[in-house]
Coordinates of C-alpha atoms and ligand atoms in Angstrom, one line a residue:
X23 CA 110.8 99.7 108.4
X24 CA 109.0 100.4 105.1
X25 CA 110.9 100.5 101.9
X26 CA 109.9 103.4 99.6
X27 CA 109.4 102.0 96.2
X28 CA 110.3 104.8 93.8
X29 CA 110.1 102.6 90.8
X30 CA 106.4 101.7 91.5
X31 CA 105.4 105.3 92.2
X32 CA 107.2 106.5 89.1
X33 CA 105.5 104.0 86.9
X34 CA 102.1 104.9 88.4
X35 CA 102.7 108.7 87.7
X36 CA 103.8 107.8 84.2
X37 CA 100.6 105.8 83.7
X38 CA 98.6 108.9 84.8
X39 CA 100.5 111.1 82.4
X40 CA 99.9 108.5 79.6
X41 CA 96.2 108.6 80.1
X42 CA 96.3 112.4 80.0
X43 CA 98.3 112.4 76.8
X44 CA 95.8 110.1 75.1
X45 CA 93.0 112.4 76.1
X46 CA 94.9 115.4 74.9
X47 CA 95.5 113.9 71.5
X48 CA 92.0 112.5 71.2
X49 CA 90.7 116.1 71.8
X50 CA 92.8 117.3 68.9
X51 CA 95.8 118.5 70.9
X52 CA 99.5 118.2 69.9
X53 CA 101.6 115.3 71.1
X54 CA 103.9 116.6 73.9
X55 CA 107.6 116.8 72.7
X56 CA 110.7 116.6 75.0
X57 CA 114.1 117.1 73.5
X58 CA 117.5 116.4 75.1
X59 CA 121.0 117.6 74.3
X60 CA 123.7 115.2 75.2
X61 CA 127.3 116.5 75.0
X62 CA 130.1 113.9 74.8
X63 CA 129.6 110.2 75.8
X64 CA 129.8 110.0 79.6
X65 CA 128.5 106.6 80.6
X66 CA 126.2 107.8 83.3
X67 CA 124.7 110.6 81.1
X68 CA 124.1 108.1 78.3
X69 CA 122.1 105.9 80.7
X70 CA 120.1 108.8 82.2
X71 CA 119.2 110.2 78.8
X72 CA 118.3 106.7 77.5
X73 CA 116.0 106.2 80.5
X74 CA 114.3 109.6 79.9
X75 CA 113.7 108.7 76.2
X76 CA 112.3 105.3 77.2
X77 CA 109.9 107.1 79.6
X78 CA 108.8 109.5 76.8
X79 CA 107.9 106.4 74.7
X80 CA 106.0 104.9 77.7
X81 CA 103.8 108.0 78.1
X82 CA 103.3 108.7 74.4
X83 CA 105.5 111.8 74.1
X84 CA 107.6 112.6 71.1
X85 CA 111.3 112.7 72.0
X86 CA 114.3 114.1 70.2
X87 CA 117.9 113.4 71.2
X88 CA 120.5 115.8 69.9
X89 CA 124.1 114.5 70.3
X90 CA 127.1 116.9 70.3
X91 CA 130.7 115.8 70.5
X92 CA 132.6 116.3 73.8
X93 CA 134.8 118.9 72.1
X94 CA 131.9 121.0 70.9
X95 CA 132.3 124.8 71.3
X96 CA 130.2 126.7 73.7
X97 CA 129.0 128.8 70.8
X98 CA 127.7 125.7 68.9
X99 CA 125.9 124.4 72.0
X100 CA 124.3 127.9 72.6
X101 CA 123.2 127.9 68.9
X102 CA 121.6 124.4 69.3
X103 CA 119.8 125.7 72.4
X104 CA 118.5 128.7 70.5
X105 CA 117.1 126.4 67.8
X106 CA 115.2 124.4 70.4
X107 CA 114.0 127.7 72.1
X108 CA 112.4 128.8 68.9
X109 CA 111.2 125.3 67.6
X110 CA 107.4 125.5 68.0
X111 CA 107.1 121.7 68.1
X112 CA 109.4 121.3 71.1
X113 CA 107.5 121.9 74.4
X114 CA 110.5 121.4 76.7
X115 CA 114.1 120.4 76.6
X116 CA 117.0 119.5 78.8
X117 CA 120.8 119.8 78.5
X118 CA 122.1 116.7 80.2
X119 CA 124.7 117.5 82.9
X120 CA 127.6 117.4 83.6
X121 CA 129.0 119.4 80.7
X122 CA 132.7 119.3 79.6
X123 CA 134.9 121.6 81.6
X124 CA 135.5 124.1 78.8
X125 CA 131.8 125.0 78.7
X126 CA 130.3 127.5 81.1
X127 CA 127.4 125.6 82.7
X128 CA 125.6 128.8 84.1
X129 CA 125.7 130.4 80.6
X130 CA 124.2 127.3 79.0
X131 CA 121.4 126.8 81.6
X132 CA 120.5 130.5 81.3
X133 CA 120.3 130.2 77.6
X134 CA 117.3 127.8 77.8
X135 CA 114.1 129.9 77.8
X136 CA 112.3 129.5 81.2
X137 CA 109.1 128.4 79.4
X138 CA 110.9 125.3 78.1
X139 CA 113.2 124.7 81.1
X140 CA 111.6 121.5 82.2
X141 CA 114.6 120.6 84.4
X142 CA 113.8 123.8 86.4
X143 CA 117.5 124.9 86.4
X144 CA 117.0 128.4 85.0
X145 CA 117.3 131.3 87.5
X146 CA 113.8 132.5 86.6
X147 CA 112.3 129.1 87.6
X148 CA 114.4 128.8 90.7
X149 CA 113.4 132.4 91.7
X150 CA 109.7 131.6 91.0
X151 CA 109.9 128.4 93.1
X152 CA 111.4 130.4 96.0
X153 CA 108.6 133.0 95.7
X154 CA 105.8 130.4 95.6
X155 CA 105.0 131.3 92.0
X156 CA 104.2 128.6 89.4
X157 CA 107.5 127.2 88.2
X158 CA 109.2 124.1 86.9
X159 CA 110.7 122.5 90.0
X160 CA 114.0 120.8 89.7
X161 CA 113.2 117.1 88.9
X162 CA 115.0 115.3 91.8
X163 CA 113.7 117.5 94.7
X164 CA 110.2 117.5 93.0
X165 CA 110.4 113.7 92.9
X166 CA 111.3 113.4 96.6
X167 CA 108.4 115.7 97.5
X168 CA 106.1 113.4 95.6
X169 CA 107.5 110.3 97.3
X170 CA 106.9 111.8 100.7
X171 CA 103.4 112.7 99.7
X172 CA 102.5 109.3 98.2
X173 CA 103.8 107.5 101.4
X174 CA 101.9 110.0 103.6
X175 CA 105.0 110.7 105.5
X176 CA 104.3 113.6 107.9
X177 CA 106.6 116.6 107.4
X178 CA 105.0 119.5 109.3
X179 CA 107.0 120.4 112.4
X180 CA 109.6 117.7 111.7
X181 CA 113.3 118.3 111.9
X182 CA 114.8 117.7 108.5
X183 CA 118.5 117.6 107.6
X184 CA 119.6 117.9 104.0
X185 CA 123.2 116.9 103.4
X186 CA 124.5 118.6 100.3
X187 CA 123.7 122.1 99.0
X188 CA 124.0 121.7 95.2
X189 CA 121.9 123.9 93.0
X190 CA 120.1 120.9 91.5
X191 CA 119.3 118.8 94.6
X192 CA 120.2 119.9 98.1
X193 CA 119.5 123.6 97.9
X194 CA 116.1 123.4 96.2
X195 CA 115.2 120.5 98.5
X196 CA 115.8 122.5 101.6
X197 CA 113.7 125.4 100.2
X198 CA 110.8 123.0 99.3
X199 CA 110.7 121.3 102.7
X200 CA 110.7 124.6 104.5
X201 CA 107.7 125.9 102.5
X202 CA 104.2 126.3 104.0
X203 CA 102.9 123.5 101.9
X204 CA 101.3 120.0 102.3
X205 CA 104.7 118.4 102.0
X206 CA 106.7 121.1 103.8
X207 CA 106.6 123.0 107.1
X208 CA 109.8 121.2 108.2
X209 CA 112.5 122.9 110.3
X210 CA 115.3 122.5 107.8
X211 CA 119.1 122.3 108.5
X212 CA 121.2 122.4 105.3
X213 CA 124.5 120.7 105.8
X214 CA 127.6 120.7 103.6
X215 CA 131.3 119.9 103.6
X216 CA 132.1 122.7 106.0
X217 CA 129.4 121.7 108.6
X218 CA 131.0 121.0 112.0
X219 CA 129.9 117.8 113.8
X220 CA 127.4 116.7 111.1
X221 CA 126.4 113.7 113.3
X222 CA 124.9 116.0 116.0
X223 CA 122.6 117.4 113.3
X224 CA 121.6 114.0 111.7
X225 CA 120.9 112.5 115.2
X226 CA 118.4 115.2 115.7
X227 CA 116.7 114.6 112.4
X228 CA 113.2 113.1 111.8
X229 CA 114.0 113.2 108.0
X230 CA 117.4 113.0 106.4
X231 CA 117.9 113.7 102.7
X232 CA 121.4 112.5 101.7
X233 CA 122.7 114.1 98.6
X234 CA 126.4 114.4 98.7
X235 CA 127.6 111.7 96.3
X236 CA 129.8 109.8 98.8
X237 CA 129.0 106.1 98.8
X238 CA 127.7 104.7 102.1
X239 CA 128.5 107.9 103.9
X240 CA 125.5 107.8 106.3
X241 CA 126.1 105.2 108.9
X242 CA 123.8 103.7 111.5
X243 CA 125.3 105.6 114.4
X244 CA 124.4 108.9 112.6
X245 CA 120.7 108.1 112.5
X246 CA 118.1 108.0 115.2
X247 CA 115.5 105.3 115.6
X248 CA 112.4 105.8 113.5
X249 CA 114.0 108.4 111.1
X250 CA 113.0 108.7 107.4
X251 CA 116.0 108.4 105.2
X252 CA 116.0 109.5 101.5
X253 CA 119.1 108.5 99.6
X254 CA 119.8 110.6 96.5
X255 CA 123.3 109.4 95.9
X256 CA 124.2 107.4 92.8
X257 CA 127.9 106.7 92.5
X258 CA 129.3 104.1 90.1
X259 CA 131.7 102.0 92.1
X260 CA 133.9 99.6 90.2
X261 CA 132.9 95.9 90.8
X262 CA 134.1 92.7 89.3
X263 CA 130.8 91.0 90.2
X264 CA 128.7 93.1 87.8
X265 CA 128.6 92.6 84.0
X266 CA 128.8 96.4 83.6
X267 CA 132.0 96.5 85.7
X268 CA 130.4 98.8 88.3
X269 CA 127.6 98.8 90.9
X270 CA 125.5 101.8 91.8
X271 CA 126.0 102.9 95.4
X272 CA 123.8 105.3 97.4
X273 CA 125.1 107.7 100.1
X274 CA 123.6 105.6 102.8
X275 CA 125.0 102.4 104.3
X276 CA 121.7 100.7 103.6
X277 CA 122.2 97.4 105.5
X278 CA 123.0 99.0 108.8
X279 CA 120.8 102.1 108.5
X280 CA 117.6 100.6 107.2
X281 CA 116.7 98.6 110.4
X282 CA 116.6 101.9 112.3
X283 CA 114.3 103.7 109.8
X284 CA 110.6 104.1 109.6
X285 CA 111.0 104.7 105.9
X286 CA 114.0 104.5 103.6
X287 CA 114.6 104.6 99.8
X288 CA 116.8 102.0 98.2
X289 CA 119.5 102.7 95.5
X290 CA 118.7 101.8 92.8
X291 CA 114.9 102.0 92.7
X292 CA 114.3 105.0 95.0
X293 CA 114.8 108.6 94.1
X294 CA 116.3 107.9 90.6
X295 CA 113.0 106.7 88.9
X296 CA 111.2 109.7 90.5
X297 CA 113.5 112.2 88.8
X298 CA 112.3 110.8 85.5
X299 CA 108.7 110.9 86.5
X300 CA 109.1 114.5 87.5
X301 CA 110.7 115.5 84.2
X302 CA 107.8 113.8 82.4
X303 CA 105.3 115.7 84.6
X304 CA 107.1 119.0 83.9
X305 CA 107.0 118.3 80.2
X306 CA 103.3 117.7 80.3
X307 CA 102.9 121.0 82.2
X308 CA 104.9 122.7 79.4
X309 CA 102.8 121.1 76.7
X310 CA 99.7 122.3 78.4
X311 CA 101.2 125.8 79.0
X312 CA 100.2 125.5 82.7
X313 CA 103.2 127.2 84.3
X314 CA 103.6 130.2 81.8
X315 CA 100.1 130.8 80.6
Ligands
NAP129 P1 127.4 117.9 94.1 O1 127.1 119.1 93.2 O2 128.7 117.2 94.0 O3 127.2 118.4 95.6 C1 127.6 117.6 96.7 C2 127.3 118.4 98.0 O4 127.6 117.5 99.1 C3 128.0 119.7 98.2 O5 127.2 120.7 98.6 C4 129.1 119.3 99.2 O6 129.5 120.4 100.0 C5 128.4 118.3 100.0 N1 129.4 117.4 100.6 C6 130.4 116.7 100.1 N2 131.1 116.0 101.0 C7 130.4 116.2 102.2 C8 130.6 115.8 103.5 N3 131.6 115.0 103.8 N4 129.8 116.2 104.5 C9 128.7 117.0 104.2 N5 128.5 117.5 102.9 C10 129.3 117.1 102.0 O7 126.3 116.7 94.0 P2 124.8 116.7 93.5 O8 124.8 117.0 92.0 O9 123.9 117.3 94.4 O10 124.6 115.1 93.6 C11 124.7 114.4 94.8 C12 124.5 112.9 94.6 O11 123.2 112.7 94.1 C13 125.4 112.3 93.5 O12 125.7 111.0 93.9 C14 124.6 112.3 92.3 O13 125.0 111.4 91.3 C15 123.3 112.1 92.9 N6 122.1 112.5 92.0 C16 121.2 111.6 91.8 C17 120.0 111.9 91.1 C18 119.0 110.9 91.0 O14 118.1 111.1 90.1 N7 119.0 109.9 91.7 C19 119.9 113.2 90.6 C20 120.9 114.1 90.9 C21 122.0 113.8 91.6 P3 130.2 121.8 99.5 O15 129.1 122.6 98.9 O16 130.7 122.4 100.8 O17 131.2 121.3 98.6

C-alpha cells in the first residue's frame, strides 16, 4: 500500500507557481490577485478561507478577504460580486460555500463572470469543461486528477466508481475521469443515495472516489484487493481528545481499508491540500489570461 501525500504534492505545485510568479513580476507583469467573499462565520469555511489566503502568501499572490455578515441580503452579496467582476486588479475570486439558506446559491455563482470564476462553478466553465474547451476546472476534482497523475496511477480502461454526484465534486469528477485524456479513459459509474447495492459496484472498482460526506462509510468488505481509494470526505466529528473539540474524518474507514489498497489518500493530508493547490493554479491561469484569451 502506498499513501498518497497530497500535502507534499500541493506544496510542490505551489513552489512551481511561486517561481512563475517571481518571473512574471521580474518581467514587469502584475502580481496575481485572488479575492474571497466569506459570508457568516462558519468554522469550516473560516479554516478553508484562511488556508487559501496562507497559500496566496506562500506563492506571492495578493489576496483580499471580503467578509459579509450571515444575515447579508442576496442583493448586497450580488453587489459585492459585481464590484469584484469589474475590479481590474482582481484576477479571480471565490464565494466560499456553503451560503446561508436565504441566499440562492445558483444565482450567486452565476453572477461571477466566467473569466474570474477560479472555482470553476459557473455554468459556462462547467459546460466548457464538458466540451473539452479551455475552462477553470472545479478545484477538488482538478486536484484529484493531478494526484493520480503525479503518482502515475494508470486510469485508462479502469473501472472507476465515484460515490456522490454533487456539482462541485462527484459530478465533475465522473466527467473528467471518463474523458479521452492522460488521466481519464476510465469506465465510470456514478453512484448516489438512490444507488441499489452500492457494494456490488465498489467491489468491481479499480478506483474508488469517495465524496459523500459520511464519516468512515467505505468499509473493507466494499473494496477489492489492490484498489486505488481517494477519500474526499471531510466531516468534523466531535471529540474530547482534540483541543479544537472535533476531529476531521474522511468517508473511508482508513485503518481497515488501507491494507487492501494499492494507493490511498489520508484525511487530513490527501485531497484537501490539493484543492488549494488547484485554486492557486487556476488563479495563475486567470492572471495570465490563459483560459479566456
Ligand atoms: P454533497 O453536496 O452533500 O453531496 C453528497 C453526495 O453523496 C450526494 O450526491 C448524495 O446523493 C451522495 N450520498 C449521500 N449518502 C449516500 C449514500 N449512503 N450512498 C451513496 N451516495 C450517498 O457533498 P459534497 O459537497 O460533494 O462533499 C462531499 C464530502 O466532500 C463532504 O465531506 C465535504 O466536506 C467534502 N469536501 C472536501 C473537499 C476537500 O477539499 N477535501 C472539497 C469539497 C468537499 P444524492 O445526490 O442522491 O443526495
